[in-house]
PDB file of C-alpha atoms in Angstrom:
ATOM      1  CA  MET A   1     -24.708  20.696  23.879  1.00 42.00           C
ATOM      2  CA  LEU A   2     -22.370  18.088  22.378  1.00 50.00           C
ATOM      3  CA  ASN A   3     -25.311  16.146  21.022  1.00 56.00           C
ATOM      4  CA  ARG A   4     -25.486  18.902  18.393  1.00 80.00           C
ATOM      5  CA  VAL A   5     -21.928  18.093  17.219  1.00 85.00           C
ATOM      6  CA  SER A   6     -21.905  14.897  15.167  1.00 84.00           C
ATOM      7  CA  LEU A   7     -19.165  12.287  15.037  1.00 82.00           C
ATOM      8  CA  ARG A   8     -18.770  13.056  11.341  1.00 84.00           C
ATOM      9  CA  GLN A   9     -18.123  16.741  12.067  1.00 89.00           C
ATOM     10  CA  MET A  10     -15.543  15.716  14.662  1.00 91.00           C
ATOM     11  CA  GLU A  11     -13.846  13.483  12.072  1.00 89.00           C
ATOM     12  CA  TYR A  12     -13.601  16.397   9.638  1.00 91.00           C
ATOM     13  CA  PHE A  13     -12.138  18.649  12.329  1.00 94.00           C
ATOM     14  CA  VAL A  14      -9.582  16.009  13.402  1.00 92.00           C
ATOM     15  CA  ALA A  15      -8.539  15.408   9.776  1.00 90.00           C
ATOM     16  CA  THR A  16      -8.006  19.143   9.234  1.00 93.00           C
ATOM     17  CA  ALA A  17      -5.929  19.421  12.398  1.00 92.00           C
ATOM     18  CA  LYS A  18      -3.786  16.446  11.347  1.00 89.00           C
ATOM     19  CA  HIS A  19      -3.118  17.661   7.803  1.00 88.00           C
ATOM     20  CA  GLY A  20      -2.801  21.376   8.518  1.00 89.00           C
ATOM     21  CA  SER A  21      -5.279  22.606   5.927  1.00 90.00           C
ATOM     22  CA  ILE A  22      -8.815  22.049   4.742  1.00 91.00           C
ATOM     23  CA  ALA A  23      -7.603  21.317   1.200  1.00 89.00           C
ATOM     24  CA  ALA A  24      -5.184  18.625   2.415  1.00 87.00           C
ATOM     25  CA  ALA A  25      -7.850  17.073   4.638  1.00 88.00           C
ATOM     26  CA  SER A  26     -10.280  17.096   1.710  1.00 87.00           C
ATOM     27  CA  ALA A  27      -7.795  15.206  -0.465  1.00 83.00           C
ATOM     28  CA  GLN A  28      -7.079  12.641   2.234  1.00 79.00           C
ATOM     29  CA  ILE A  29     -10.631  11.824   3.366  1.00 80.00           C
ATOM     30  CA  HIS A  30     -12.332  12.497   0.003  1.00 78.00           C
ATOM     31  CA  ILE A  31     -14.821  15.015   1.372  1.00 84.00           C
ATOM     32  CA  SER A  32     -15.416  18.387  -0.284  1.00 87.00           C
ATOM     33  CA  SER A  33     -13.690  21.421   1.225  1.00 90.00           C
ATOM     34  CA  PRO A  34     -17.001  23.311   1.752  1.00 90.00           C
ATOM     35  CA  SER A  35     -18.355  20.356   3.776  1.00 89.00           C
ATOM     36  CA  ILE A  36     -15.261  20.353   5.994  1.00 92.00           C
ATOM     37  CA  SER A  37     -15.370  24.140   6.412  1.00 92.00           C
ATOM     38  CA  ALA A  38     -19.049  23.949   7.379  1.00 90.00           C
ATOM     39  CA  ALA A  39     -18.331  21.227   9.950  1.00 91.00           C
ATOM     40  CA  ILE A  40     -15.554  23.264  11.582  1.00 93.00           C
ATOM     41  CA  ALA A  41     -17.707  26.402  11.587  1.00 92.00           C
ATOM     42  CA  HIS A  42     -20.531  24.436  13.215  1.00 90.00           C
ATOM     43  CA  ILE A  43     -18.282  23.157  16.019  1.00 92.00           C
ATOM     44  CA  GLU A  44     -16.889  26.646  16.630  1.00 92.00           C
ATOM     45  CA  SER A  45     -20.420  28.053  16.781  1.00 90.00           C
ATOM     46  CA  GLU A  46     -21.700  25.354  19.123  1.00 88.00           C
ATOM     47  CA  LEU A  47     -18.730  25.654  21.493  1.00 90.00           C
ATOM     48  CA  ASN A  48     -18.319  29.406  21.016  1.00 90.00           C
ATOM     49  CA  VAL A  49     -14.560  29.026  20.508  1.00 92.00           C
ATOM     50  CA  GLN A  50     -11.983  29.590  17.757  1.00 93.00           C
ATOM     51  CA  LEU A  51     -10.331  26.319  16.783  1.00 94.00           C
ATOM     52  CA  PHE A  52      -7.789  27.489  14.200  1.00 93.00           C
ATOM     53  CA  VAL A  53      -5.571  30.443  13.405  1.00 91.00           C
ATOM     54  CA  ARG A  54      -4.663  31.015   9.764  1.00 84.00           C
ATOM     55  CA  HIS A  55      -0.944  31.423   8.983  1.00 79.00           C
ATOM     56  CA  PRO A  56      -0.401  32.793   5.443  1.00 72.00           C
ATOM     57  CA  SER A  57       2.651  30.624   4.750  1.00 68.00           C
ATOM     58  CA  LYS A  58       1.971  27.637   7.037  1.00 71.00           C
ATOM     59  CA  GLY A  59      -1.731  26.969   6.668  1.00 79.00           C
ATOM     60  CA  LEU A  60      -3.933  26.371   9.720  1.00 88.00           C
ATOM     61  CA  GLY A  61      -2.638  26.192  13.269  1.00 89.00           C
ATOM     62  CA  LEU A  62      -4.612  25.069  16.295  1.00 92.00           C
ATOM     63  CA  THR A  63      -5.399  27.583  19.005  1.00 93.00           C
ATOM     64  CA  ALA A  64      -4.810  26.552  22.624  1.00 92.00           C
ATOM     65  CA  ILE A  65      -8.488  25.706  23.063  1.00 92.00           C
ATOM     66  CA  GLY A  66      -8.430  24.035  19.647  1.00 93.00           C
ATOM     67  CA  THR A  67      -5.765  21.620  20.900  1.00 93.00           C
ATOM     68  CA  LEU A  68      -7.903  20.726  23.910  1.00 93.00           C
ATOM     69  CA  VAL A  69     -10.958  20.203  21.715  1.00 93.00           C
ATOM     70  CA  LEU A  70      -8.886  18.057  19.336  1.00 93.00           C
ATOM     71  CA  ASN A  71      -7.817  15.761  22.173  1.00 91.00           C
ATOM     72  CA  GLN A  72     -11.396  15.351  23.332  1.00 90.00           C
ATOM     73  CA  CYS A  73     -12.689  14.717  19.808  1.00 91.00           C
ATOM     74  CA  GLN A  74     -10.044  12.059  19.221  1.00 88.00           C
ATOM     75  CA  ASP A  75     -11.035  10.398  22.497  1.00 86.00           C
ATOM     76  CA  VAL A  76     -14.743  10.459  21.567  1.00 85.00           C
ATOM     77  CA  LEU A  77     -14.038   9.015  18.109  1.00 83.00           C
ATOM     78  CA  GLU A  78     -11.872   6.249  19.537  1.00 79.00           C
ATOM     79  CA  ARG A  79     -14.535   5.351  22.101  1.00 76.00           C
ATOM     80  CA  SER A  80     -17.245   5.323  19.459  1.00 74.00           C
ATOM     81  CA  SER A  81     -15.230   2.973  17.251  1.00 70.00           C
ATOM     82  CA  ARG A  82     -14.951   0.579  20.203  1.00 68.00           C
ATOM     83  CA  LEU A  83     -18.750   0.241  20.212  1.00 65.00           C
ATOM     84  CA  TYR A  84     -18.501  -1.852  17.052  1.00 63.00           C
ATOM     85  CA  GLU A  85     -15.927  -4.101  18.659  1.00 63.00           C
ATOM     86  CA  ILE A  86     -18.095  -4.562  21.748  1.00 61.00           C
ATOM     87  CA  ALA A  87     -21.090  -5.370  19.536  1.00 57.00           C
ATOM     88  CA  SER A  88     -19.051  -7.855  17.505  1.00 59.00           C
ATOM     89  CA  ASP A  89     -17.811  -9.598  20.647  1.00 57.00           C
ATOM     90  CA  ALA A  90     -21.332  -9.831  22.061  1.00 50.00           C
ATOM     91  CA  SER A  91     -23.143 -10.907  18.898  1.00 50.00           C
ATOM     92  CA  ASP A  92     -20.347 -12.821  17.143  1.00 57.00           C
ATOM     93  CA  VAL A  93     -21.096 -10.698  14.046  1.00 60.00           C
ATOM     94  CA  MET A  94     -18.298  -8.984  12.150  1.00 71.00           C
ATOM     95  CA  GLN A  95     -19.211  -5.318  11.816  1.00 77.00           C
ATOM     96  CA  GLY A  96     -17.775  -1.833  11.934  1.00 83.00           C
ATOM     97  CA  PRO A  97     -15.016   0.064  10.152  1.00 88.00           C
ATOM     98  CA  LEU A  98     -11.947  -1.716   8.793  1.00 92.00           C
ATOM     99  CA  ARG A  99      -9.181   0.411   7.268  1.00 94.00           C
ATOM    100  CA  VAL A 100      -6.694  -1.613   5.219  1.00 96.00           C
ATOM    101  CA  GLY A 101      -3.535  -0.243   3.644  1.00 96.00           C
ATOM    102  CA  SER A 102      -2.079  -1.849   0.540  1.00 96.00           C
ATOM    103  CA  PHE A 103       1.277  -1.342  -1.163  1.00 94.00           C
ATOM    104  CA  GLN A 104       0.248   0.113  -4.499  1.00 90.00           C
ATOM    105  CA  SER A 105       2.005  -2.415  -6.753  1.00 87.00           C
ATOM    106  CA  LEU A 106       0.190  -5.243  -4.929  1.00 91.00           C
ATOM    107  CA  THR A 107      -3.323  -3.823  -4.865  1.00 92.00           C
ATOM    108  CA  ALA A 108      -4.561  -4.950  -8.289  1.00 90.00           C
ATOM    109  CA  MET A 109      -3.673  -8.550  -7.450  1.00 91.00           C
ATOM    110  CA  ILE A 110      -4.327  -8.751  -3.714  1.00 90.00           C
ATOM    111  CA  ALA A 111      -7.314  -6.459  -3.153  1.00 92.00           C
ATOM    112  CA  PRO A 112     -10.146  -8.178  -5.073  1.00 91.00           C
ATOM    113  CA  GLU A 113      -9.798 -11.618  -3.472  1.00 90.00           C
ATOM    114  CA  VAL A 114      -8.335 -10.856  -0.051  1.00 92.00           C
ATOM    115  CA  ILE A 115      -9.523  -7.376   0.920  1.00 93.00           C
ATOM    116  CA  PHE A 116     -12.835  -6.898  -0.883  1.00 92.00           C
ATOM    117  CA  GLY A 117     -13.579 -10.611  -0.530  1.00 91.00           C
ATOM    118  CA  PHE A 118     -13.565 -10.074   3.229  1.00 91.00           C
ATOM    119  CA  ALA A 119     -16.089  -7.245   2.926  1.00 88.00           C
ATOM    120  CA  ARG A 120     -18.327  -9.439   0.751  1.00 88.00           C
ATOM    121  CA  ALA A 121     -18.212 -12.186   3.370  1.00 86.00           C
ATOM    122  CA  PHE A 122     -19.173  -9.769   6.148  1.00 86.00           C
ATOM    123  CA  ASP A 123     -21.623  -7.261   4.735  1.00 83.00           C
ATOM    124  CA  LYS A 124     -21.748  -5.208   7.948  1.00 85.00           C
ATOM    125  CA  VAL A 125     -18.052  -4.357   7.663  1.00 89.00           C
ATOM    126  CA  GLU A 126     -17.354  -0.808   6.469  1.00 90.00           C
ATOM    127  CA  LEU A 127     -14.206  -1.317   4.401  1.00 92.00           C
ATOM    128  CA  GLN A 128     -11.833   1.503   3.510  1.00 93.00           C
ATOM    129  CA  LEU A 129      -8.898   0.685   1.219  1.00 94.00           C
ATOM    130  CA  VAL A 130      -5.873   3.003   1.323  1.00 94.00           C
ATOM    131  CA  GLU A 131      -3.153   2.589  -1.318  1.00 93.00           C
ATOM    132  CA  GLY A 132       0.343   4.019  -1.156  1.00 91.00           C
ATOM    133  CA  ASP A 133       4.051   3.407  -1.161  1.00 90.00           C
ATOM    134  CA  GLN A 134       5.829   2.229   1.974  1.00 92.00           C
ATOM    135  CA  ALA A 135       6.402   5.711   3.406  1.00 90.00           C
ATOM    136  CA  VAL A 136       2.720   6.584   3.026  1.00 92.00           C
ATOM    137  CA  LEU A 137       1.532   3.345   4.626  1.00 94.00           C
ATOM    138  CA  MET A 138       3.885   3.586   7.597  1.00 93.00           C
ATOM    139  CA  GLY A 139       2.786   7.180   8.185  1.00 91.00           C
ATOM    140  CA  LYS A 140      -0.885   6.188   8.131  1.00 92.00           C
ATOM    141  CA  LEU A 141      -0.276   3.332  10.561  1.00 93.00           C
ATOM    142  CA  ARG A 142       1.390   5.713  12.999  1.00 92.00           C
ATOM    143  CA  SER A 143      -1.345   8.356  12.642  1.00 88.00           C
ATOM    144  CA  LEU A 144      -3.959   5.607  13.226  1.00 88.00           C
ATOM    145  CA  GLU A 145      -5.548   6.236   9.819  1.00 90.00           C
ATOM    146  CA  ILE A 146      -5.320   2.540   8.915  1.00 93.00           C
ATOM    147  CA  ASP A 147      -5.540  -0.590  11.082  1.00 94.00           C
ATOM    148  CA  VAL A 148      -3.264  -2.924   9.104  1.00 97.00           C
ATOM    149  CA  ALA A 149      -1.204  -2.806   5.919  1.00 97.00           C
ATOM    150  CA  ILE A 150      -0.441  -5.521   3.384  1.00 97.00           C
ATOM    151  CA  THR A 151       3.059  -4.543   2.328  1.00 96.00           C
ATOM    152  CA  TYR A 152       6.757  -5.396   2.217  1.00 94.00           C
ATOM    153  CA  ASP A 153       9.509  -5.547   4.827  1.00 93.00           C
ATOM    154  CA  LEU A 154      11.017  -2.268   3.608  1.00 88.00           C
ATOM    155  CA  ARG A 155      12.762  -0.125   6.199  1.00 86.00           C
ATOM    156  CA  LEU A 156      10.584  -1.095   9.160  1.00 91.00           C
ATOM    157  CA  GLU A 157      11.220   0.687  12.450  1.00 91.00           C
ATOM    158  CA  ASP A 158      10.867  -0.660  15.985  1.00 92.00           C
ATOM    159  CA  ASP A 159       7.312   0.635  16.440  1.00 93.00           C
ATOM    160  CA  ILE A 160       6.012  -1.522  13.560  1.00 95.00           C
ATOM    161  CA  ASN A 161       5.088  -5.188  13.872  1.00 96.00           C
ATOM    162  CA  PHE A 162       5.655  -7.150  10.656  1.00 97.00           C
ATOM    163  CA  GLU A 163       4.487 -10.701  10.016  1.00 96.00           C
ATOM    164  CA  SER A 164       5.944 -12.280   6.893  1.00 96.00           C
ATOM    165  CA  LEU A 165       3.536 -14.373   4.807  1.00 95.00           C
ATOM    166  CA  ALA A 166       5.368 -14.925   1.500  1.00 93.00           C
ATOM    167  CA  THR A 167       8.796 -14.520  -0.087  1.00 93.00           C
ATOM    168  CA  LEU A 168       9.126 -12.667  -3.396  1.00 93.00           C
ATOM    169  CA  PRO A 169      12.579 -12.917  -5.021  1.00 93.00           C
ATOM    170  CA  PRO A 170      13.567 -10.359  -7.683  1.00 94.00           C
ATOM    171  CA  TYR A 171      13.521 -11.199 -11.382  1.00 95.00           C
ATOM    172  CA  VAL A 172      14.205  -9.518 -14.719  1.00 96.00           C
ATOM    173  CA  LEU A 173      11.378  -8.457 -17.049  1.00 96.00           C
ATOM    174  CA  VAL A 174      12.039  -7.828 -20.761  1.00 96.00           C
ATOM    175  CA  GLY A 175      10.145  -7.592 -24.030  1.00 95.00           C
ATOM    176  CA  GLU A 176       9.963 -10.713 -26.198  1.00 92.00           C
ATOM    177  CA  LEU A 177      12.450  -9.286 -28.733  1.00 93.00           C
ATOM    178  CA  HIS A 178      15.017  -8.282 -26.115  1.00 95.00           C
ATOM    179  CA  PRO A 179      18.373 -10.132 -26.396  1.00 92.00           C
ATOM    180  CA  LEU A 180      17.846 -11.547 -22.878  1.00 94.00           C
ATOM    181  CA  ALA A 181      14.438 -13.007 -23.705  1.00 92.00           C
ATOM    182  CA  GLN A 182      15.949 -16.311 -24.839  1.00 90.00           C
ATOM    183  CA  GLN A 183      18.267 -16.691 -21.840  1.00 91.00           C
ATOM    184  CA  LYS A 184      17.376 -18.975 -18.954  1.00 88.00           C
ATOM    185  CA  VAL A 185      19.296 -16.913 -16.426  1.00 93.00           C
ATOM    186  CA  VAL A 186      21.081 -13.548 -16.306  1.00 94.00           C
ATOM    187  CA  THR A 187      23.671 -11.967 -13.992  1.00 96.00           C
ATOM    188  CA  PHE A 188      23.887  -8.394 -12.718  1.00 96.00           C
ATOM    189  CA  GLU A 189      27.186  -8.073 -14.543  1.00 96.00           C
ATOM    190  CA  GLU A 190      25.330  -8.728 -17.804  1.00 96.00           C
ATOM    191  CA  LEU A 191      22.522  -6.331 -16.864  1.00 96.00           C
ATOM    192  CA  ALA A 192      24.665  -3.386 -15.763  1.00 96.00           C
ATOM    193  CA  PRO A 193      25.529  -1.898 -19.195  1.00 96.00           C
ATOM    194  CA  LEU A 194      22.045  -2.474 -20.649  1.00 97.00           C
ATOM    195  CA  PRO A 195      19.267   0.181 -20.517  1.00 97.00           C
ATOM    196  CA  TYR A 196      17.271  -0.137 -17.280  1.00 97.00           C
ATOM    197  CA  ALA A 197      13.731   1.196 -16.628  1.00 97.00           C
ATOM    198  CA  LEU A 198      13.502   1.784 -12.880  1.00 96.00           C
ATOM    199  CA  LEU A 199      10.353   1.530 -10.753  1.00 93.00           C
ATOM    200  CA  ASP A 200      10.976   4.763  -8.875  1.00 91.00           C
ATOM    201  CA  LEU A 201       8.991   4.385  -5.654  1.00 87.00           C
ATOM    202  CA  PRO A 202      10.385   5.480  -2.267  1.00 84.00           C
ATOM    203  CA  MET A 203      12.267   2.603  -0.594  1.00 85.00           C
ATOM    204  CA  SER A 204      11.581   0.322  -3.581  1.00 87.00           C
ATOM    205  CA  ARG A 205      14.180   2.148  -5.666  1.00 90.00           C
ATOM    206  CA  GLU A 206      16.721   1.787  -2.834  1.00 92.00           C
ATOM    207  CA  TYR A 207      15.983  -1.921  -2.695  1.00 93.00           C
ATOM    208  CA  PHE A 208      16.497  -2.426  -6.445  1.00 94.00           C
ATOM    209  CA  THR A 209      19.652  -0.306  -6.647  1.00 94.00           C
ATOM    210  CA  SER A 210      21.070  -2.152  -3.614  1.00 94.00           C
ATOM    211  CA  LEU A 211      20.940  -5.380  -5.620  1.00 95.00           C
ATOM    212  CA  PHE A 212      23.366  -3.867  -8.137  1.00 96.00           C
ATOM    213  CA  SER A 213      25.569  -2.491  -5.357  1.00 95.00           C
ATOM    214  CA  SER A 214      25.785  -5.934  -3.754  1.00 93.00           C
ATOM    215  CA  ALA A 215      27.004  -7.281  -7.095  1.00 93.00           C
ATOM    216  CA  GLY A 216      29.580  -4.487  -7.371  1.00 95.00           C
ATOM    217  CA  VAL A 217      28.092  -2.917 -10.502  1.00 96.00           C
ATOM    218  CA  THR A 218      26.138   0.234 -11.403  1.00 96.00           C
ATOM    219  CA  PRO A 219      22.904   0.109 -13.429  1.00 96.00           C
ATOM    220  CA  ASN A 220      22.433   2.105 -16.620  1.00 97.00           C
ATOM    221  CA  ILE A 221      19.137   3.822 -15.748  1.00 97.00           C
ATOM    222  CA  VAL A 222      17.559   5.326 -18.864  1.00 97.00           C
ATOM    223  CA  ALA A 223      14.004   5.872 -17.589  1.00 96.00           C
ATOM    224  CA  ARG A 224      12.179   5.956 -14.301  1.00 94.00           C
ATOM    225  CA  THR A 225       8.542   6.161 -13.238  1.00 95.00           C
ATOM    226  CA  ARG A 226       6.350   5.540 -10.180  1.00 91.00           C
ATOM    227  CA  SER A 227       3.902   3.437 -12.203  1.00 91.00           C
ATOM    228  CA  GLU A 228       4.318  -0.336 -12.384  1.00 92.00           C
ATOM    229  CA  GLU A 229       2.321  -0.538 -15.602  1.00 94.00           C
ATOM    230  CA  VAL A 230       4.430   2.153 -17.273  1.00 96.00           C
ATOM    231  CA  VAL A 231       7.591   0.231 -16.371  1.00 96.00           C
ATOM    232  CA  ARG A 232       6.071  -2.962 -17.786  1.00 95.00           C
ATOM    233  CA  SER A 233       5.151  -1.145 -21.005  1.00 96.00           C
ATOM    234  CA  MET A 234       8.673   0.266 -21.280  1.00 97.00           C
ATOM    235  CA  ALA A 235      10.087  -3.244 -20.963  1.00 97.00           C
ATOM    236  CA  ALA A 236       7.627  -4.634 -23.511  1.00 96.00           C
ATOM    237  CA  ASN A 237       8.594  -1.917 -26.002  1.00 96.00           C
ATOM    238  CA  GLY A 238      12.343  -2.464 -25.627  1.00 95.00           C
ATOM    239  CA  ILE A 239      13.112   0.809 -23.839  1.00 96.00           C
ATOM    240  CA  GLY A 240      14.872  -1.103 -21.095  1.00 96.00           C
ATOM    241  CA  TYR A 241      14.683  -4.174 -18.923  1.00 97.00           C
ATOM    242  CA  ALA A 242      12.926  -3.916 -15.547  1.00 97.00           C
ATOM    243  CA  LEU A 243      13.269  -5.551 -12.147  1.00 96.00           C
ATOM    244  CA  PHE A 244      10.225  -6.725 -10.198  1.00 94.00           C
ATOM    245  CA  ASN A 245       9.238  -8.940  -7.306  1.00 92.00           C
ATOM    246  CA  VAL A 246       5.507  -9.287  -7.944  1.00 91.00           C
ATOM    247  CA  ARG A 247       4.556 -11.854 -10.567  1.00 90.00           C
ATOM    248  CA  PRO A 248       1.279 -10.952 -12.326  1.00 90.00           C
ATOM    249  CA  LYS A 249      -0.382 -13.891 -14.035  1.00 86.00           C
ATOM    250  CA  SER A 250      -0.625 -11.874 -17.227  1.00 87.00           C
ATOM    251  CA  ASN A 251       2.569 -11.605 -19.275  1.00 89.00           C
ATOM    252  CA  LEU A 252       1.202  -8.779 -21.398  1.00 91.00           C
ATOM    253  CA  ALA A 253       1.754  -5.044 -21.057  1.00 94.00           C
ATOM    254  CA  LEU A 254      -1.290  -2.771 -21.255  1.00 93.00           C
ATOM    255  CA  ASP A 255      -0.590  -2.165 -24.972  1.00 93.00           C
ATOM    256  CA  GLY A 256      -0.855  -5.922 -25.593  1.00 93.00           C
ATOM    257  CA  LYS A 257       2.857  -6.541 -26.167  1.00 94.00           C
ATOM    258  CA  GLN A 258       4.458  -9.674 -24.785  1.00 93.00           C
ATOM    259  CA  LEU A 259       6.683  -9.708 -21.706  1.00 94.00           C
ATOM    260  CA  VAL A 260       9.197 -12.356 -20.669  1.00 93.00           C
ATOM    261  CA  ARG A 261      10.432 -13.075 -17.147  1.00 93.00           C
ATOM    262  CA  VAL A 262      14.052 -14.193 -16.728  1.00 94.00           C
ATOM    263  CA  ARG A 263      15.621 -15.608 -13.584  1.00 93.00           C
ATOM    264  CA  LEU A 264      18.478 -13.800 -11.840  1.00 93.00           C
ATOM    265  CA  ALA A 265      21.609 -15.862 -11.212  1.00 92.00           C
ATOM    266  CA  GLY A 266      22.667 -16.304  -7.598  1.00 90.00           C
ATOM    267  CA  LYS A 267      20.862 -15.516  -4.376  1.00 90.00           C
ATOM    268  CA  HIS A 268      19.538 -12.020  -3.776  1.00 92.00           C
ATOM    269  CA  ARG A 269      17.615 -10.429  -0.966  1.00 91.00           C
ATOM    270  CA  PRO A 270      13.924 -11.079  -1.630  1.00 93.00           C
ATOM    271  CA  MET A 271      11.083  -8.833  -0.593  1.00 92.00           C
ATOM    272  CA  LEU A 272       8.953 -10.340   2.144  1.00 95.00           C
ATOM    273  CA  LEU A 273       5.224  -9.810   1.711  1.00 96.00           C
ATOM    274  CA  GLY A 274       3.220  -9.614   4.895  1.00 96.00           C
ATOM    275  CA  LEU A 275       1.145  -7.721   7.436  1.00 97.00           C
ATOM    276  CA  ALA A 276       2.297  -4.524   9.156  1.00 97.00           C
ATOM    277  CA  THR A 277       0.629  -3.105  12.260  1.00 96.00           C
ATOM    278  CA  TYR A 278       1.455  -0.306  14.678  1.00 94.00           C
ATOM    279  CA  LYS A 279       2.737  -1.755  17.975  1.00 91.00           C
ATOM    280  CA  PRO A 280       1.118   0.776  20.350  1.00 89.00           C
ATOM    281  CA  MET A 281      -2.305   0.167  18.774  1.00 87.00           C
ATOM    282  CA  LYS A 282      -4.318  -2.772  20.107  1.00 84.00           C
ATOM    283  CA  GLN A 283      -5.872  -4.684  17.226  1.00 87.00           C
ATOM    284  CA  SER A 284      -9.651  -4.973  17.276  1.00 85.00           C
ATOM    285  CA  ARG A 285     -11.315  -8.347  16.887  1.00 85.00           C
ATOM    286  CA  LEU A 286     -12.371  -7.320  13.377  1.00 89.00           C
ATOM    287  CA  THR A 287      -8.775  -6.555  12.395  1.00 91.00           C
ATOM    288  CA  GLN A 288      -7.603  -9.832  13.900  1.00 91.00           C
ATOM    289  CA  VAL A 289     -10.159 -11.811  11.884  1.00 90.00           C
ATOM    290  CA  PHE A 290      -9.112  -9.970   8.704  1.00 93.00           C
ATOM    291  CA  MET A 291      -5.470 -10.811   9.410  1.00 94.00           C
ATOM    292  CA  GLU A 292      -6.454 -14.474   9.780  1.00 92.00           C
ATOM    293  CA  ARG A 293      -7.970 -14.299   6.298  1.00 91.00           C
ATOM    294  CA  CYS A 294      -4.712 -12.870   4.960  1.00 93.00           C
ATOM    295  CA  ARG A 295      -2.754 -15.731   6.528  1.00 92.00           C
ATOM    296  CA  ALA A 296      -5.095 -18.232   4.877  1.00 89.00           C
ATOM    297  CA  TYR A 297      -4.898 -16.607   1.437  1.00 89.00           C
ATOM    298  CA  ILE A 298      -1.258 -15.484   1.176  1.00 91.00           C
ATOM    299  CA  SER A 299       1.679 -17.886   1.359  1.00 90.00           C
ATOM    300  CA  ASP A 300       4.674 -19.047  -0.650  1.00 87.00           C
ATOM    301  CA  GLN A 301       2.379 -21.669  -2.206  1.00 84.00           C
ATOM    302  CA  TYR A 302      -0.339 -19.240  -3.315  1.00 87.00           C
ATOM    303  CA  ILE A 303      -0.698 -15.474  -3.656  1.00 89.00           C
ATOM    304  CA  PRO A 304      -3.911 -14.095  -5.189  1.00 89.00           C
ATOM    305  CA  GLY A 305      -3.339 -12.682  -8.660  1.00 87.00           C
ATOM    306  CA  MET A 306       0.232 -13.969  -8.920  1.00 88.00           C
ATOM    307  CA  SER A 307       1.777 -16.843 -10.822  1.00 83.00           C
ATOM    308  CA  ALA A 308       3.759 -19.550  -9.072  1.00 75.00           C
ATOM    309  CA  ALA A 309       7.302 -18.708  -7.993  1.00 68.00           C
ATOM    310  CA  SER A 310       8.622 -21.610 -10.083  1.00 62.00           C
ATOM    311  CA  PHE A 311       7.213 -20.189 -13.318  1.00 58.00           C
ATOM    312  CA  PHE A 312       9.780 -18.457 -15.475  1.00 61.00           C
ATOM    313  CA  ASP A 313      10.156 -17.789 -19.156  1.00 55.00           C
ATOM    314  CA  PRO A 314      11.749 -18.001 -21.655  1.00 49.00           C
ATOM    315  CA  ARG A 315       9.479 -20.074 -23.779  1.00 51.00           C
ATOM    316  CA  PRO A 316       9.902 -20.327 -27.580  1.00 44.00           C
ATOM    317  CA  VAL A 317       9.118 -17.012 -29.257  1.00 45.00           C
ATOM    318  CA  ALA A 318       8.571 -17.023 -32.998  1.00 46.00           C
ATOM    319  CA  PRO A 319      10.524 -14.473 -35.058  1.00 46.00           C
ATOM    320  CA  PRO A 320       8.325 -11.568 -36.242  1.00 46.00           C
ATOM    321  CA  ALA A 321       8.293 -12.803 -39.891  1.00 45.00           C
ATOM    322  CA  GLN A 322       6.777 -16.152 -38.883  1.00 45.00           C
ATOM    323  CA  ARG A 323       3.849 -14.719 -37.010  1.00 42.00           C
ATOM    324  CA  PRO A 324       0.447 -14.457 -38.645  1.00 43.00           C
TER     325      PRO A 324
END
């Protein structure tokens, strides 16, 4: 009978059980709600059971038999994924699904060369890229929705393995007409009273505000956003300075205005860029080979999409009247 229930239908059912609603599962796995509903209805019809009970205020809840079916489906899906690993070991061919998480502010720089470059090198690999902030990525590691994450050492718990690959110290980002743009170095005491545009991502904001706390000052936050590019544009337009760790090779905001990076005086806790995995989960050979690629491509000497750590402005900026 189970040969009439596909692995794909099981995946849709498991996703719905994990996220508590068809709509939430649809958003997470990028499959239409009607397709997920049809898959669940098909399983219920084939098994002649009710998998879910609808709670008006809480969404879907598993029935007792639904919980048993969920456990079996998860086991079947895990066993099926191992087939790719067995085939890879036997044939020495990289193949099968690879689910990589990426901290969202890193993705534009890291993903093309490191992540998608791996998929180009091994065309039988089924790559899935998942972006998110640290909380999202850690949650997906624990729920086994991703195999490895390229991220920072932000609030890591004991069940997460983290391997550091590169060190990213903080720096100040301002527009070319900002008073700090001509300084070689700036202190937190100088920054504190000035308007600050905060990158307001979970755990990232705690990291940035902790830098001020360590210096014994309080920042003057005038704007906040979850978008790195919006923060860069705010800095370029003089709304406020920004703090970053990533160093894009381009020193232009999306509106074409010039940005200047300025060094912070003293020593401050850097962000460590590296690989996070879930300790209870054994890494497949495919994941291990991908992690080897990351080690080869990411280091203090070179990070795809980023400028060298030694590169800092200011450089001479012509006054507006002298420009063509």
